[in-house]
């Protein structure tokens, strides 16, 4: 679970290091002071934005490994939500606005009360992974100035963030070349033994 800090705090949040053998699954209990900073941010009025204070430090990039992730949110009322990648500055908490979202993330709308609504963050995270940048998330209402990721609109534990590393399945050509190489080595060894 992430360390909590007020917007004005200079302290660093908890950094979670991931490895190819580690799976991380985190529930965020909404409306509690140990999960979110619900203070106003910038020129936003009211509750301001709600941020998930958690930063993931990814291992050295390996093109054969894919980072698979999903964010599952369950609103109590029909609302839309936007997910942004933060800039990694945990003092000012700047965020990338809609035109700069990574992986084509757009606002998601749950049409039914208590409907589970998944958001696929795979491409979103892998671009940051390839660039070697820290990964942080911010969730906000699609309507400016509304802090609606809280206990009044979301049930406790409404967000589940899950990250898993998976190795890419080799292409058939890779297996064919590998087997051909083994066959060639066996042929050479047999010829050496005969001579």
Coordinates of C-alpha atoms in Angstrom, one line a residue:
X1 CA 0.0 0.0 0.0
X2 CA 1.3 3.4 -0.8
X3 CA 2.5 5.9 1.8
X4 CA 0.1 8.8 2.3
X5 CA 1.0 12.4 2.1
X6 CA -0.8 15.7 1.8
X7 CA -0.5 17.7 -1.4
X8 CA 1.9 20.2 0.3
X9 CA 4.2 17.4 1.7
X10 CA 7.8 17.2 0.5
X11 CA 8.1 13.5 1.5
X12 CA 8.4 10.7 -1.0
X13 CA 5.8 8.1 -1.6
X14 CA 6.5 4.4 -1.3
X15 CA 8.2 2.9 -4.3
X16 CA 7.4 -0.6 -5.2
X17 CA 10.0 -2.5 -7.1
X18 CA 8.7 -5.2 -9.5
X19 CA 10.5 -8.2 -10.9
X20 CA 9.6 -10.7 -13.5
X21 CA 8.6 -13.2 -10.8
X22 CA 6.4 -10.8 -8.8
X23 CA 2.7 -10.1 -9.1
X24 CA 1.3 -7.1 -7.4
X25 CA -2.4 -6.7 -6.6
X26 CA -3.6 -3.7 -4.6
X27 CA -7.0 -2.7 -3.3
X28 CA -7.6 0.9 -2.6
X29 CA -10.1 1.6 0.1
X30 CA -11.8 4.8 -0.9
X31 CA -12.7 7.7 1.3
X32 CA -10.0 7.0 3.9
X33 CA -7.1 9.2 4.8
X34 CA -4.6 6.3 4.4
X35 CA -5.2 6.0 0.7
X36 CA -5.8 9.3 -1.1
X37 CA -5.0 13.0 -0.9
X38 CA -8.3 14.5 -1.6
X39 CA -7.2 18.2 -1.4
X40 CA -7.7 20.7 -4.1
X41 CA -5.0 20.8 -6.7
X42 CA -4.1 23.8 -8.8
X43 CA -7.1 25.8 -10.0
X44 CA -9.5 22.9 -9.5
X45 CA -12.3 23.7 -7.0
X46 CA -14.0 21.4 -4.6
X47 CA -12.3 18.2 -3.7
X48 CA -9.8 18.4 -6.6
X49 CA -8.3 15.4 -8.2
X50 CA -7.9 12.0 -6.5
X51 CA -4.5 10.4 -7.0
X52 CA -3.3 6.9 -6.3
X53 CA 0.0 7.5 -4.5
X54 CA 1.9 4.6 -5.7
X55 CA 4.8 4.5 -8.0
X56 CA 6.1 1.4 -9.6
X57 CA 9.8 1.1 -10.3
X58 CA 10.2 -1.3 -13.3
X59 CA 13.2 -3.5 -13.9
X60 CA 15.5 -3.0 -16.8
X61 CA 13.6 -3.3 -20.1
X62 CA 13.5 -6.7 -21.6
X63 CA 11.6 -6.9 -25.0
X64 CA 10.8 -10.5 -24.3
X65 CA 8.8 -9.6 -21.2
X66 CA 5.4 -7.9 -21.3
X67 CA 3.9 -6.0 -18.3
X68 CA 0.2 -6.8 -18.1
X69 CA -2.0 -4.6 -16.0
X70 CA -5.6 -3.8 -15.4
X71 CA -7.4 -1.3 -13.3
X72 CA -10.9 -2.4 -12.2
X73 CA -13.2 0.2 -10.8
X74 CA -16.8 -0.1 -9.5
X75 CA -18.8 3.1 -9.3
X76 CA -22.0 3.3 -7.2
X77 CA -23.5 5.7 -9.7
X78 CA -23.1 5.9 -13.5
X79 CA -20.0 8.1 -14.0
X80 CA -17.1 8.3 -16.4
X81 CA -13.5 8.2 -15.3
X82 CA -10.1 9.1 -16.8
X83 CA -6.8 7.6 -15.9
X84 CA -3.6 9.5 -16.4
X85 CA 0.1 8.8 -16.1
X86 CA 1.7 11.1 -13.6
X87 CA 5.0 12.8 -14.4
X88 CA 6.9 11.2 -11.5
X89 CA 7.3 14.5 -9.6
X90 CA 5.8 13.6 -6.3
X91 CA 6.1 17.1 -4.9
X92 CA 4.0 19.0 -7.4
X93 CA 2.0 16.0 -8.7
X94 CA 1.7 17.2 -12.3
X95 CA -0.2 15.0 -14.6
X96 CA -0.4 14.4 -18.3
X97 CA -3.7 15.7 -19.7
X98 CA -6.0 13.9 -22.1
X99 CA -4.1 14.6 -25.4
X100 CA -0.9 13.3 -23.8
X101 CA -2.3 10.1 -22.3
X102 CA -0.3 7.0 -23.1
X103 CA -1.7 4.0 -24.8
X104 CA -4.9 5.8 -26.0
X105 CA -6.6 5.8 -22.7
X106 CA -10.0 7.6 -22.8
X107 CA -12.7 8.2 -20.3
X108 CA -14.6 5.1 -19.3
X109 CA -18.2 5.1 -18.3
X110 CA -20.1 2.6 -16.2
X111 CA -23.7 2.6 -17.2
X112 CA -25.0 0.4 -14.4
X113 CA -24.7 0.9 -10.7
X114 CA -22.0 -1.3 -9.2
X115 CA -20.9 -2.5 -12.6
X116 CA -17.3 -3.7 -12.8
X117 CA -15.5 -1.7 -15.5
X118 CA -12.0 -2.9 -16.5
X119 CA -9.4 -0.6 -18.0
X120 CA -6.6 -2.2 -19.8
X121 CA -3.3 -0.5 -18.9
X122 CA -1.0 -2.9 -20.8
X123 CA 0.1 -0.6 -23.6
X124 CA 0.0 2.3 -21.2
X125 CA 2.5 0.7 -18.8
X126 CA 4.8 -0.9 -21.4
X127 CA 5.5 2.4 -23.1
X128 CA 6.7 3.7 -19.8
X129 CA 8.6 0.4 -19.2
X130 CA 10.5 0.7 -22.5
X131 CA 11.4 4.3 -21.6
X132 CA 12.6 3.4 -18.2
X133 CA 10.4 5.9 -16.5
X134 CA 8.6 5.6 -13.1
X135 CA 4.9 4.8 -13.4
X136 CA 2.3 6.6 -11.3
X137 CA -1.4 6.8 -11.7
X138 CA -4.0 9.5 -11.2
X139 CA -7.7 8.8 -11.5
X140 CA -10.2 11.7 -11.9
X141 CA -13.7 12.4 -12.9
X142 CA -14.2 13.4 -16.5
X143 CA -15.9 16.5 -15.1
X144 CA -13.4 19.1 -13.9
X145 CA -13.6 20.0 -10.2
X146 CA -15.4 16.8 -9.1
X147 CA -13.6 14.5 -6.8
X148 CA -15.9 11.5 -7.1
X149 CA -13.5 8.7 -6.3
X150 CA -14.5 8.6 -2.7
X151 CA -16.8 6.8 -0.3
X152 CA -19.9 8.7 -1.4
X153 CA -19.7 7.4 -4.9
X154 CA -17.5 4.3 -4.8
X155 CA -17.8 1.4 -2.4
X156 CA -14.8 0.5 -0.3
X157 CA -12.1 -1.3 -2.3
X158 CA -13.6 -0.2 -5.6
X159 CA -10.3 0.1 -7.4
X160 CA -8.0 -2.9 -7.9
X161 CA -4.7 -2.4 -9.6
X162 CA -3.0 -5.6 -10.8
X163 CA 0.4 -5.9 -12.4
X164 CA 2.0 -9.0 -13.8
X165 CA 5.1 -9.7 -15.9
X166 CA 4.6 -12.3 -18.5
X167 CA 7.2 -13.7 -20.9
X168 CA 6.4 -13.5 -24.6
X169 CA 5.7 -16.8 -26.3
X170 CA 8.4 -17.4 -28.9
X171 CA 7.4 -17.3 -32.6
X172 CA 7.3 -20.7 -34.4
X173 CA 10.3 -19.5 -36.5
X174 CA 12.3 -19.2 -33.3
X175 CA 11.6 -22.8 -32.4
X176 CA 12.4 -23.9 -36.0
X177 CA 15.8 -22.1 -36.0
X178 CA 16.6 -23.5 -32.6
X179 CA 15.8 -27.1 -33.7
X180 CA 17.7 -26.6 -36.9
X181 CA 20.7 -25.4 -35.0
X182 CA 20.6 -28.4 -32.7
X183 CA 20.3 -30.8 -35.7
X184 CA 23.3 -29.1 -37.3
X185 CA 25.4 -29.4 -34.1
X186 CA 24.5 -33.0 -33.8
X187 CA 25.5 -33.7 -37.4
X188 CA 28.8 -32.0 -36.9
X189 CA 29.5 -33.9 -33.7
X190 CA 28.7 -37.2 -35.5
X191 CA 31.1 -36.4 -38.3
X192 CA 33.8 -35.6 -35.9
X193 CA 33.3 -38.9 -34.0
X194 CA 33.5 -40.9 -37.3
X195 CA 36.7 -39.2 -38.3

